[in-house]
PDB file of C-alpha atoms in Angstrom:
ATOM      1  CA  MET A   1       0.381  39.855  37.464  1.00  0.00           C
ATOM      2  CA  SER A   2       3.737  41.546  37.160  1.00  0.00           C
ATOM      3  CA  GLN A   3       5.573  41.189  33.842  1.00  0.00           C
ATOM      4  CA  ARG A   4       9.030  42.258  34.960  1.00  0.00           C
ATOM      5  CA  PRO A   5      11.790  41.622  32.451  1.00  0.00           C
ATOM      6  CA  SER A   6      14.611  39.322  33.433  1.00  0.00           C
ATOM      7  CA  LEU A   7      18.178  40.341  34.154  1.00  0.00           C
ATOM      8  CA  HIS A   8      18.938  39.749  30.471  1.00  0.00           C
ATOM      9  CA  GLY A   9      16.220  42.176  29.332  1.00  0.00           C
ATOM     10  CA  ASP A  10      13.715  39.386  28.675  1.00  0.00           C
ATOM     11  CA  ASN A  11       9.975  39.736  29.247  1.00  0.00           C
ATOM     12  CA  VAL A  12       8.758  36.154  29.288  1.00  0.00           C
ATOM     13  CA  ALA A  13       5.038  36.836  29.739  1.00  0.00           C
ATOM     14  CA  ARG A  14       4.948  39.253  26.814  1.00  0.00           C
ATOM     15  CA  ALA A  15       7.016  36.893  24.661  1.00  0.00           C
ATOM     16  CA  VAL A  16       4.643  33.987  25.337  1.00  0.00           C
ATOM     17  CA  GLY A  17       1.516  36.018  24.596  1.00  0.00           C
ATOM     18  CA  THR A  18       3.119  37.377  21.430  1.00  0.00           C
ATOM     19  CA  ILE A  19       4.151  33.983  20.062  1.00  0.00           C
ATOM     20  CA  VAL A  20       0.684  32.464  20.653  1.00  0.00           C
ATOM     21  CA  LEU A  21      -0.964  35.340  18.752  1.00  0.00           C
ATOM     22  CA  THR A  22       1.724  35.010  16.083  1.00  0.00           C
ATOM     23  CA  VAL A  23       1.189  31.313  15.424  1.00  0.00           C
ATOM     24  CA  MET A  24      -2.579  31.744  15.408  1.00  0.00           C
ATOM     25  CA  ALA A  25      -2.263  34.363  12.647  1.00  0.00           C
ATOM     26  CA  LEU A  26       0.338  32.388  10.699  1.00  0.00           C
ATOM     27  CA  SER A  27      -1.615  29.136  10.881  1.00  0.00           C
ATOM     28  CA  LEU A  28      -4.748  30.896   9.602  1.00  0.00           C
ATOM     29  CA  GLY A  29      -2.743  32.402   6.747  1.00  0.00           C
ATOM     30  CA  ASP A  30      -1.259  29.004   5.908  1.00  0.00           C
ATOM     31  CA  ALA A  31      -4.730  27.439   5.890  1.00  0.00           C
ATOM     32  CA  LEU A  32      -5.859  30.116   3.414  1.00  0.00           C
ATOM     33  CA  ILE A  33      -2.814  29.406   1.243  1.00  0.00           C
ATOM     34  CA  LYS A  34      -3.810  25.744   1.137  1.00  0.00           C
ATOM     35  CA  LEU A  35      -7.439  26.680   0.472  1.00  0.00           C
ATOM     36  CA  PHE A  36      -6.552  28.934  -2.493  1.00  0.00           C
ATOM     37  CA  SER A  37      -3.588  26.915  -3.802  1.00  0.00           C
ATOM     38  CA  ALA A  38      -5.667  25.761  -6.790  1.00  0.00           C
ATOM     39  CA  ASP A  39      -6.506  29.371  -7.708  1.00  0.00           C
ATOM     40  CA  PHE A  40      -3.274  31.251  -6.980  1.00  0.00           C
ATOM     41  CA  VAL A  41       0.364  30.831  -7.926  1.00  0.00           C
ATOM     42  CA  LEU A  42       2.725  30.979  -4.951  1.00  0.00           C
ATOM     43  CA  TRP A  43       4.736  33.849  -6.443  1.00  0.00           C
ATOM     44  CA  GLN A  44       1.538  35.817  -7.001  1.00  0.00           C
ATOM     45  CA  VAL A  45       0.745  35.396  -3.305  1.00  0.00           C
ATOM     46  CA  PHE A  46       4.251  36.478  -2.316  1.00  0.00           C
ATOM     47  CA  VAL A  47       4.191  39.633  -4.431  1.00  0.00           C
ATOM     48  CA  LEU A  48       0.609  40.801  -3.926  1.00  0.00           C
ATOM     49  CA  ARG A  49       0.484  39.988  -0.222  1.00  0.00           C
ATOM     50  CA  SER A  50       3.655  41.932   0.466  1.00  0.00           C
ATOM     51  CA  LEU A  51       2.612  44.839  -1.752  1.00  0.00           C
ATOM     52  CA  VAL A  52      -0.371  45.193   0.596  1.00  0.00           C
ATOM     53  CA  ALA A  53       1.747  44.717   3.737  1.00  0.00           C
ATOM     54  CA  LEU A  54       4.642  47.064   2.869  1.00  0.00           C
ATOM     55  CA  PRO A  55       2.699  50.374   2.878  1.00  0.00           C
ATOM     56  CA  VAL A  56       1.048  49.403   6.162  1.00  0.00           C
ATOM     57  CA  LEU A  57       4.416  48.661   7.761  1.00  0.00           C
ATOM     58  CA  ALA A  58       5.956  51.839   6.346  1.00  0.00           C
ATOM     59  CA  LEU A  59       3.051  53.887   7.691  1.00  0.00           C
ATOM     60  CA  ILE A  60       3.352  52.344  11.151  1.00  0.00           C
ATOM     61  CA  ILE A  61       7.117  52.952  11.223  1.00  0.00           C
ATOM     62  CA  GLY A  62       6.680  56.518  10.009  1.00  0.00           C
ATOM     63  CA  VAL A  63       3.942  57.385  12.515  1.00  0.00           C
ATOM     64  CA  ARG A  64       5.799  55.779  15.422  1.00  0.00           C
ATOM     65  CA  GLN A  65       9.028  57.576  14.620  1.00  0.00           C
ATOM     66  CA  ARG A  66       7.644  61.019  13.782  1.00  0.00           C
ATOM     67  CA  ALA A  67       8.853  62.297  17.122  1.00  0.00           C
ATOM     68  CA  GLY A  68      12.419  61.311  16.246  1.00  0.00           C
ATOM     69  CA  ARG A  69      14.725  62.568  13.539  1.00  0.00           C
ATOM     70  CA  PRO A  70      13.273  61.754  10.123  1.00  0.00           C
ATOM     71  CA  GLY A  71      15.315  60.031   7.471  1.00  0.00           C
ATOM     72  CA  LEU A  72      15.653  56.902   5.390  1.00  0.00           C
ATOM     73  CA  SER A  73      17.932  55.353   8.010  1.00  0.00           C
ATOM     74  CA  ARG A  74      14.870  54.836  10.202  1.00  0.00           C
ATOM     75  CA  PHE A  75      13.647  52.276   7.680  1.00  0.00           C
ATOM     76  CA  LEU A  76      16.969  50.488   7.303  1.00  0.00           C
ATOM     77  CA  PRO A  77      18.340  47.737   9.584  1.00  0.00           C
ATOM     78  CA  ARG A  78      21.417  48.225  11.747  1.00  0.00           C
ATOM     79  CA  HIS A  79      23.087  45.159  10.247  1.00  0.00           C
ATOM     80  CA  PRO A  80      21.801  44.828   6.671  1.00  0.00           C
ATOM     81  CA  GLY A  81      23.788  41.678   5.874  1.00  0.00           C
ATOM     82  CA  TRP A  82      22.461  39.630   8.773  1.00  0.00           C
ATOM     83  CA  VAL A  83      18.930  40.936   8.261  1.00  0.00           C
ATOM     84  CA  ALA A  84      19.054  40.100   4.541  1.00  0.00           C
ATOM     85  CA  LEU A  85      20.289  36.571   5.308  1.00  0.00           C
ATOM     86  CA  ARG A  86      17.509  36.124   7.877  1.00  0.00           C
ATOM     87  CA  SER A  87      14.904  37.363   5.392  1.00  0.00           C
ATOM     88  CA  LEU A  88      16.069  34.980   2.663  1.00  0.00           C
ATOM     89  CA  MET A  89      16.074  32.046   5.092  1.00  0.00           C
ATOM     90  CA  LEU A  90      12.479  32.802   6.089  1.00  0.00           C
ATOM     91  CA  THR A  91      11.393  33.404   2.494  1.00  0.00           C
ATOM     92  CA  PHE A  92      12.653  30.011   1.335  1.00  0.00           C
ATOM     93  CA  MET A  93      11.295  28.452   4.514  1.00  0.00           C
ATOM     94  CA  TRP A  94       7.834  29.573   3.403  1.00  0.00           C
ATOM     95  CA  VAL A  95       8.507  28.425  -0.163  1.00  0.00           C
ATOM     96  CA  ALA A  96       9.254  24.919   1.129  1.00  0.00           C
ATOM     97  CA  TYR A  97       6.293  24.839   3.517  1.00  0.00           C
ATOM     98  CA  TYR A  98       3.752  26.309   1.095  1.00  0.00           C
ATOM     99  CA  ALA A  99       4.896  23.964  -1.677  1.00  0.00           C
ATOM    100  CA  ALA A 100       3.982  21.037   0.596  1.00  0.00           C
ATOM    101  CA  LEU A 101       0.491  22.241   1.547  1.00  0.00           C
ATOM    102  CA  PRO A 102      -1.377  21.235  -1.638  1.00  0.00           C
ATOM    103  CA  HIS A 103      -0.052  17.682  -1.190  1.00  0.00           C
ATOM    104  CA  LEU A 104      -0.294  17.099   2.576  1.00  0.00           C
ATOM    105  CA  ALA A 105      -2.929  17.473   5.258  1.00  0.00           C
ATOM    106  CA  LEU A 106      -2.409  20.758   7.095  1.00  0.00           C
ATOM    107  CA  SER A 107      -2.034  18.982  10.447  1.00  0.00           C
ATOM    108  CA  ALA A 108       0.562  16.553   9.018  1.00  0.00           C
ATOM    109  CA  ALA A 109       2.594  19.366   7.460  1.00  0.00           C
ATOM    110  CA  ALA A 110       2.422  21.328  10.719  1.00  0.00           C
ATOM    111  CA  ALA A 111       3.570  18.347  12.767  1.00  0.00           C
ATOM    112  CA  ALA A 112       6.553  17.685  10.491  1.00  0.00           C
ATOM    113  CA  TYR A 113       7.425  21.396  10.507  1.00  0.00           C
ATOM    114  CA  TYR A 114       7.415  21.542  14.296  1.00  0.00           C
ATOM    115  CA  THR A 115      10.471  19.361  14.535  1.00  0.00           C
ATOM    116  CA  LEU A 116      12.198  22.757  14.575  1.00  0.00           C
ATOM    117  CA  PRO A 117      13.135  22.699  18.320  1.00  0.00           C
ATOM    118  CA  ILE A 118      14.933  19.434  17.625  1.00  0.00           C
ATOM    119  CA  PHE A 119      16.906  21.133  14.863  1.00  0.00           C
ATOM    120  CA  ILE A 120      17.619  24.025  17.224  1.00  0.00           C
ATOM    121  CA  THR A 121      19.087  21.498  19.670  1.00  0.00           C
ATOM    122  CA  LEU A 122      21.267  19.991  16.933  1.00  0.00           C
ATOM    123  CA  PHE A 123      22.407  23.376  15.638  1.00  0.00           C
ATOM    124  CA  ALA A 124      23.251  24.583  19.133  1.00  0.00           C
ATOM    125  CA  ALA A 125      25.549  21.582  19.494  1.00  0.00           C
ATOM    126  CA  LEU A 126      26.999  21.991  16.007  1.00  0.00           C
ATOM    127  CA  PHE A 127      27.551  25.759  15.908  1.00  0.00           C
ATOM    128  CA  LEU A 128      27.648  26.824  19.552  1.00  0.00           C
ATOM    129  CA  GLY A 129      29.304  23.826  21.167  1.00  0.00           C
ATOM    130  CA  ASP A 130      26.330  22.979  23.401  1.00  0.00           C
ATOM    131  CA  ARG A 131      26.284  19.491  24.890  1.00  0.00           C
ATOM    132  CA  ILE A 132      23.166  17.599  23.864  1.00  0.00           C
ATOM    133  CA  GLY A 133      23.160  14.988  26.632  1.00  0.00           C
ATOM    134  CA  PRO A 134      20.859  11.973  27.098  1.00  0.00           C
ATOM    135  CA  LEU A 135      17.669  14.054  27.375  1.00  0.00           C
ATOM    136  CA  GLY A 136      18.467  15.910  24.182  1.00  0.00           C
ATOM    137  CA  TRP A 137      19.127  12.689  22.251  1.00  0.00           C
ATOM    138  CA  MET A 138      15.891  11.255  23.627  1.00  0.00           C
ATOM    139  CA  ALA A 139      14.052  14.338  22.339  1.00  0.00           C
ATOM    140  CA  ILE A 140      15.609  13.964  18.895  1.00  0.00           C
ATOM    141  CA  LEU A 141      14.731  10.263  18.680  1.00  0.00           C
ATOM    142  CA  LEU A 142      11.182  10.826  19.926  1.00  0.00           C
ATOM    143  CA  GLY A 143      10.583  13.657  17.469  1.00  0.00           C
ATOM    144  CA  PHE A 144      11.775  11.781  14.421  1.00  0.00           C
ATOM    145  CA  LEU A 145       9.831   8.648  15.378  1.00  0.00           C
ATOM    146  CA  GLY A 146       6.786  10.905  15.570  1.00  0.00           C
ATOM    147  CA  VAL A 147       7.510  12.236  12.079  1.00  0.00           C
ATOM    148  CA  LEU A 148       7.651   8.662  10.770  1.00  0.00           C
ATOM    149  CA  LEU A 149       4.245   7.924  12.303  1.00  0.00           C
ATOM    150  CA  VAL A 150       2.658  11.082  10.870  1.00  0.00           C
ATOM    151  CA  LEU A 151       4.113  10.848   7.375  1.00  0.00           C
ATOM    152  CA  ARG A 152       4.454   7.034   7.198  1.00  0.00           C
ATOM    153  CA  PRO A 153       7.053   6.953   4.404  1.00  0.00           C
ATOM    154  CA  ASP A 154       6.453   3.341   3.343  1.00  0.00           C
ATOM    155  CA  ALA A 155       8.301   2.181   0.261  1.00  0.00           C
ATOM    156  CA  GLY A 156       5.239   1.999  -1.954  1.00  0.00           C
ATOM    157  CA  ALA A 157       3.642   5.375  -1.266  1.00  0.00           C
ATOM    158  CA  PHE A 158       6.300   7.752  -0.011  1.00  0.00           C
ATOM    159  CA  ASN A 159       5.497  11.345  -0.903  1.00  0.00           C
ATOM    160  CA  LEU A 160       8.608  13.458  -1.435  1.00  0.00           C
ATOM    161  CA  HIS A 161       6.550  16.532  -0.544  1.00  0.00           C
ATOM    162  CA  ALA A 162       6.648  15.225   3.045  1.00  0.00           C
ATOM    163  CA  LEU A 163      10.306  16.299   3.216  1.00  0.00           C
ATOM    164  CA  LEU A 164       9.484  19.937   2.497  1.00  0.00           C
ATOM    165  CA  PRO A 165       8.135  20.779   5.997  1.00  0.00           C
ATOM    166  CA  LEU A 166      11.332  19.295   7.431  1.00  0.00           C
ATOM    167  CA  ALA A 167      13.406  21.565   5.191  1.00  0.00           C
ATOM    168  CA  ALA A 168      11.241  24.486   6.323  1.00  0.00           C
ATOM    169  CA  ALA A 169      11.911  23.566   9.962  1.00  0.00           C
ATOM    170  CA  VAL A 170      15.667  23.651   9.349  1.00  0.00           C
ATOM    171  CA  LEU A 171      15.475  27.117   7.779  1.00  0.00           C
ATOM    172  CA  TYR A 172      13.177  28.491  10.477  1.00  0.00           C
ATOM    173  CA  ALA A 173      15.407  27.184  13.267  1.00  0.00           C
ATOM    174  CA  LEU A 174      18.461  28.824  11.683  1.00  0.00           C
ATOM    175  CA  ALA A 175      16.570  32.087  11.173  1.00  0.00           C
ATOM    176  CA  MET A 176      15.363  32.247  14.774  1.00  0.00           C
ATOM    177  CA  ILE A 177      18.857  31.548  16.130  1.00  0.00           C
ATOM    178  CA  LEU A 178      20.042  34.390  13.900  1.00  0.00           C
ATOM    179  CA  THR A 179      17.240  36.602  15.229  1.00  0.00           C
ATOM    180  CA  ARG A 180      18.366  36.011  18.800  1.00  0.00           C
ATOM    181  CA  SER A 181      22.119  36.195  18.216  1.00  0.00           C
ATOM    182  CA  ARG A 182      22.618  38.760  15.428  1.00  0.00           C
ATOM    183  CA  CYS A 183      19.347  40.669  15.010  1.00  0.00           C
ATOM    184  CA  ARG A 184      18.259  41.161  18.601  1.00  0.00           C
ATOM    185  CA  GLN A 185      18.702  44.940  18.482  1.00  0.00           C
ATOM    186  CA  GLU A 186      16.837  45.368  15.207  1.00  0.00           C
ATOM    187  CA  ASP A 187      13.428  47.021  15.094  1.00  0.00           C
ATOM    188  CA  PRO A 188      10.885  44.171  14.603  1.00  0.00           C
ATOM    189  CA  LEU A 189       8.955  46.347  12.144  1.00  0.00           C
ATOM    190  CA  VAL A 190      12.107  46.844  10.086  1.00  0.00           C
ATOM    191  CA  LEU A 191      12.709  43.084  10.165  1.00  0.00           C
ATOM    192  CA  SER A 192       9.190  42.566   8.847  1.00  0.00           C
ATOM    193  CA  LEU A 193       9.740  45.254   6.215  1.00  0.00           C
ATOM    194  CA  SER A 194      12.907  43.495   5.053  1.00  0.00           C
ATOM    195  CA  LEU A 195      11.138  40.121   4.961  1.00  0.00           C
ATOM    196  CA  ASN A 196       8.349  41.474   2.770  1.00  0.00           C
ATOM    197  CA  VAL A 197      10.886  43.066   0.408  1.00  0.00           C
ATOM    198  CA  SER A 198      12.483  39.613   0.154  1.00  0.00           C
ATOM    199  CA  PHE A 199       9.083  38.065  -0.643  1.00  0.00           C
ATOM    200  CA  ILE A 200       8.554  40.544  -3.485  1.00  0.00           C
ATOM    201  CA  ALA A 201      12.063  40.081  -4.867  1.00  0.00           C
ATOM    202  CA  VAL A 202      11.918  36.272  -4.851  1.00  0.00           C
ATOM    203  CA  GLY A 203       8.344  36.226  -6.145  1.00  0.00           C
ATOM    204  CA  ALA A 204       9.151  38.638  -8.977  1.00  0.00           C
ATOM    205  CA  LEU A 205      12.272  36.717 -10.010  1.00  0.00           C
ATOM    206  CA  ALA A 206      10.383  33.402  -9.992  1.00  0.00           C
ATOM    207  CA  THR A 207       7.568  34.954 -12.037  1.00  0.00           C
ATOM    208  CA  LEU A 208      10.040  36.295 -14.612  1.00  0.00           C
ATOM    209  CA  ALA A 209      11.707  32.869 -14.766  1.00  0.00           C
ATOM    210  CA  GLY A 210       8.320  31.319 -15.474  1.00  0.00           C
ATOM    211  CA  LEU A 211       7.564  33.849 -18.213  1.00  0.00           C
ATOM    212  CA  ALA A 212      10.947  33.103 -19.759  1.00  0.00           C
ATOM    213  CA  GLY A 213      10.140  29.394 -19.791  1.00  0.00           C
ATOM    214  CA  LEU A 214      12.805  28.512 -17.235  1.00  0.00           C
ATOM    215  CA  THR A 215      10.342  26.763 -14.920  1.00  0.00           C
ATOM    216  CA  SER A 216       7.668  24.160 -15.594  1.00  0.00           C
ATOM    217  CA  ASP A 217       4.200  25.385 -16.475  1.00  0.00           C
ATOM    218  CA  GLY A 218       1.172  24.758 -14.342  1.00  0.00           C
ATOM    219  CA  GLY A 219       0.662  24.084 -10.666  1.00  0.00           C
ATOM    220  CA  PHE A 220       1.122  26.112  -7.521  1.00  0.00           C
ATOM    221  CA  LEU A 221       4.782  26.871  -8.278  1.00  0.00           C
ATOM    222  CA  GLY A 222       4.817  27.253 -12.033  1.00  0.00           C
ATOM    223  CA  GLY A 223       1.432  28.490 -13.257  1.00  0.00           C
ATOM    224  CA  THR A 224       0.475  31.909 -14.558  1.00  0.00           C
ATOM    225  CA  TRP A 225      -1.014  34.562 -12.320  1.00  0.00           C
ATOM    226  CA  ALA A 226      -4.753  34.236 -11.794  1.00  0.00           C
ATOM    227  CA  PRO A 227      -7.295  37.082 -12.055  1.00  0.00           C
ATOM    228  CA  ILE A 228      -8.302  38.630  -8.738  1.00  0.00           C
ATOM    229  CA  GLY A 229     -11.960  38.642  -7.753  1.00  0.00           C
ATOM    230  CA  VAL A 230     -13.663  39.850  -4.582  1.00  0.00           C
ATOM    231  CA  SER A 231     -13.014  36.650  -2.613  1.00  0.00           C
ATOM    232  CA  GLU A 232      -9.380  36.516  -3.755  1.00  0.00           C
ATOM    233  CA  ALA A 233      -8.856  40.155  -2.807  1.00  0.00           C
ATOM    234  CA  GLY A 234     -10.317  39.488   0.631  1.00  0.00           C
ATOM    235  CA  ALA A 235      -8.055  36.467   1.054  1.00  0.00           C
ATOM    236  CA  LEU A 236      -4.994  38.547   0.109  1.00  0.00           C
ATOM    237  CA  ALA A 237      -5.974  41.194   2.671  1.00  0.00           C
ATOM    238  CA  VAL A 238      -6.210  38.543   5.395  1.00  0.00           C
ATOM    239  CA  LEU A 239      -2.887  37.042   4.242  1.00  0.00           C
ATOM    240  CA  ALA A 240      -1.243  40.464   4.421  1.00  0.00           C
ATOM    241  CA  ALA A 241      -2.539  40.996   7.963  1.00  0.00           C
ATOM    242  CA  ALA A 242      -1.356  37.501   8.931  1.00  0.00           C
ATOM    243  CA  ILE A 243       2.160  38.036   7.580  1.00  0.00           C
ATOM    244  CA  ILE A 244       2.452  41.404   9.350  1.00  0.00           C
ATOM    245  CA  ILE A 245       1.353  39.916  12.665  1.00  0.00           C
ATOM    246  CA  GLY A 246       3.432  36.802  12.117  1.00  0.00           C
ATOM    247  CA  SER A 247       6.678  38.426  10.996  1.00  0.00           C
ATOM    248  CA  VAL A 248       6.605  41.201  13.596  1.00  0.00           C
ATOM    249  CA  GLY A 249       5.394  38.890  16.361  1.00  0.00           C
ATOM    250  CA  ALA A 250       8.036  36.203  15.785  1.00  0.00           C
ATOM    251  CA  ALA A 251      10.795  38.818  15.802  1.00  0.00           C
ATOM    252  CA  ILE A 252       9.521  40.395  19.035  1.00  0.00           C
ATOM    253  CA  ALA A 253       9.000  37.052  20.802  1.00  0.00           C
ATOM    254  CA  TYR A 254      12.480  35.708  20.042  1.00  0.00           C
ATOM    255  CA  GLN A 255      14.084  39.061  20.830  1.00  0.00           C
ATOM    256  CA  ILE A 256      12.525  39.475  24.283  1.00  0.00           C
ATOM    257  CA  GLY A 257      12.090  35.847  25.393  1.00  0.00           C
ATOM    258  CA  PRO A 258      14.451  32.903  25.894  1.00  0.00           C
ATOM    259  CA  PRO A 259      14.309  30.823  22.682  1.00  0.00           C
ATOM    260  CA  ALA A 260      13.600  27.592  24.587  1.00  0.00           C
ATOM    261  CA  THR A 261      10.589  29.094  26.368  1.00  0.00           C
ATOM    262  CA  VAL A 262       9.248  30.804  23.257  1.00  0.00           C
ATOM    263  CA  ALA A 263       9.658  27.621  21.206  1.00  0.00           C
ATOM    264  CA  SER A 264       7.623  25.700  23.808  1.00  0.00           C
ATOM    265  CA  PHE A 265       4.609  27.909  23.121  1.00  0.00           C
ATOM    266  CA  ASP A 266       5.419  28.030  19.406  1.00  0.00           C
ATOM    267  CA  PHE A 267       3.902  24.534  19.392  1.00  0.00           C
ATOM    268  CA  ALA A 268       0.462  26.127  19.630  1.00  0.00           C
ATOM    269  CA  TYR A 269       0.725  26.272  15.824  1.00  0.00           C
ATOM    270  CA  VAL A 270       0.112  22.504  15.691  1.00  0.00           C
ATOM    271  CA  ALA A 271      -3.161  22.876  17.611  1.00  0.00           C
ATOM    272  CA  PHE A 272      -4.305  25.833  15.503  1.00  0.00           C
ATOM    273  CA  ALA A 273      -3.391  23.981  12.287  1.00  0.00           C
ATOM    274  CA  GLY A 274      -5.469  21.024  13.436  1.00  0.00           C
ATOM    275  CA  LEU A 275      -8.403  23.366  14.129  1.00  0.00           C
ATOM    276  CA  TRP A 276      -8.214  25.090  10.720  1.00  0.00           C
ATOM    277  CA  GLY A 277      -7.756  21.712   9.020  1.00  0.00           C
ATOM    278  CA  LEU A 278     -10.948  20.493  10.646  1.00  0.00           C
ATOM    279  CA  LEU A 279     -12.937  23.657   9.882  1.00  0.00           C
ATOM    280  CA  PHE A 280     -11.738  24.321   6.324  1.00  0.00           C
ATOM    281  CA  PHE A 281     -10.892  20.872   4.954  1.00  0.00           C
ATOM    282  CA  SER A 282     -12.733  18.403   7.228  1.00  0.00           C
ATOM    283  CA  GLU A 283      -9.394  16.757   8.006  1.00  0.00           C
ATOM    284  CA  PHE A 284      -9.689  14.141  10.740  1.00  0.00           C
ATOM    285  CA  PRO A 285      -6.268  12.701  11.620  1.00  0.00           C
ATOM    286  CA  ASP A 286      -6.310   9.012  12.472  1.00  0.00           C
ATOM    287  CA  ALA A 287      -5.087   7.566  15.754  1.00  0.00           C
ATOM    288  CA  ILE A 288      -1.572   6.837  14.444  1.00  0.00           C
ATOM    289  CA  SER A 289      -1.181  10.400  13.179  1.00  0.00           C
ATOM    290  CA  VAL A 290      -2.388  11.808  16.504  1.00  0.00           C
ATOM    291  CA  LEU A 291       0.135   9.610  18.326  1.00  0.00           C
ATOM    292  CA  GLY A 292       2.891  10.818  15.996  1.00  0.00           C
ATOM    293  CA  MET A 293       1.930  14.466  16.552  1.00  0.00           C
ATOM    294  CA  ALA A 294       1.984  13.914  20.310  1.00  0.00           C
ATOM    295  CA  MET A 295       5.458  12.364  20.047  1.00  0.00           C
ATOM    296  CA  ILE A 296       6.735  15.306  17.975  1.00  0.00           C
ATOM    297  CA  VAL A 297       5.366  17.816  20.481  1.00  0.00           C
ATOM    298  CA  ALA A 298       6.781  15.803  23.392  1.00  0.00           C
ATOM    299  CA  GLY A 299      10.166  15.564  21.709  1.00  0.00           C
ATOM    300  CA  GLY A 300      10.165  19.276  20.977  1.00  0.00           C
ATOM    301  CA  LEU A 301       9.253  20.123  24.550  1.00  0.00           C
ATOM    302  CA  LEU A 302      12.027  17.876  25.832  1.00  0.00           C
ATOM    303  CA  ALA A 303      14.451  19.568  23.457  1.00  0.00           C
ATOM    304  CA  VAL A 304      13.591  23.089  24.572  1.00  0.00           C
ATOM    305  CA  ARG A 305      13.239  22.293  28.275  1.00  0.00           C
ATOM    306  CA  ARG A 306      16.712  20.763  28.474  1.00  0.00           C
TER     307      ARG A 306
END
């Protein structure tokens, strides 16, 4: 089948295949984060994972660009300010999402997180002047009703951690709009390089704050670094591979494909998260949660198809 790019330089088939591979890798990495959340500190994951990923990315960039003129500029973005802002948005997106995983079922966190097309619809209206229209408002209503069914925030047992995937969705939506509008000409490998530098910087600062007693002790966000054994080292290697695939793949997909189309297939994350939740944690969502997930996906698809 032909994969001709569109008049706008898009290659839809490649973008779709890339985003499906991307969300499969990211969902597996997120499942491992949840699995090892009792053993690792989040900042330890950020720093060590990216210390493994950075040399790999640098090697790939160097080998690919050997035919061109060498120099440090090959490793730097064209627009450092926008790329730095994008990297920080994605870093804190993962902070919010990972902080929720020890407290929520993986499928529930994934469903709440994938309200992101709805936020894209809202942001397009707010920042770009797009008209939402009846279909768009229907998508927004359907998505948030689905979130209520999945998270069921009743007055007696509401878990504030349930809001964290929603915050992550807001940050991811903003970052992907920035990828399309301001970072489209950036090398995806350089975008990934910048993101991993941001992970190390934020992780190191948070670790130093913990050592200085500025954060609470204990837990996934405030504990001390754990010793690394064979299984932990293997998990970090898989996490590094997942973040390379995920960060490069998301950049490529949203650079070469229409955001609405890419976001439609981005929903494959929900299915993969359900699969890993079943395999790793024996999570069986009940009928109400399944209905809520279906409503979120339907609302997201309505939002992106409009």
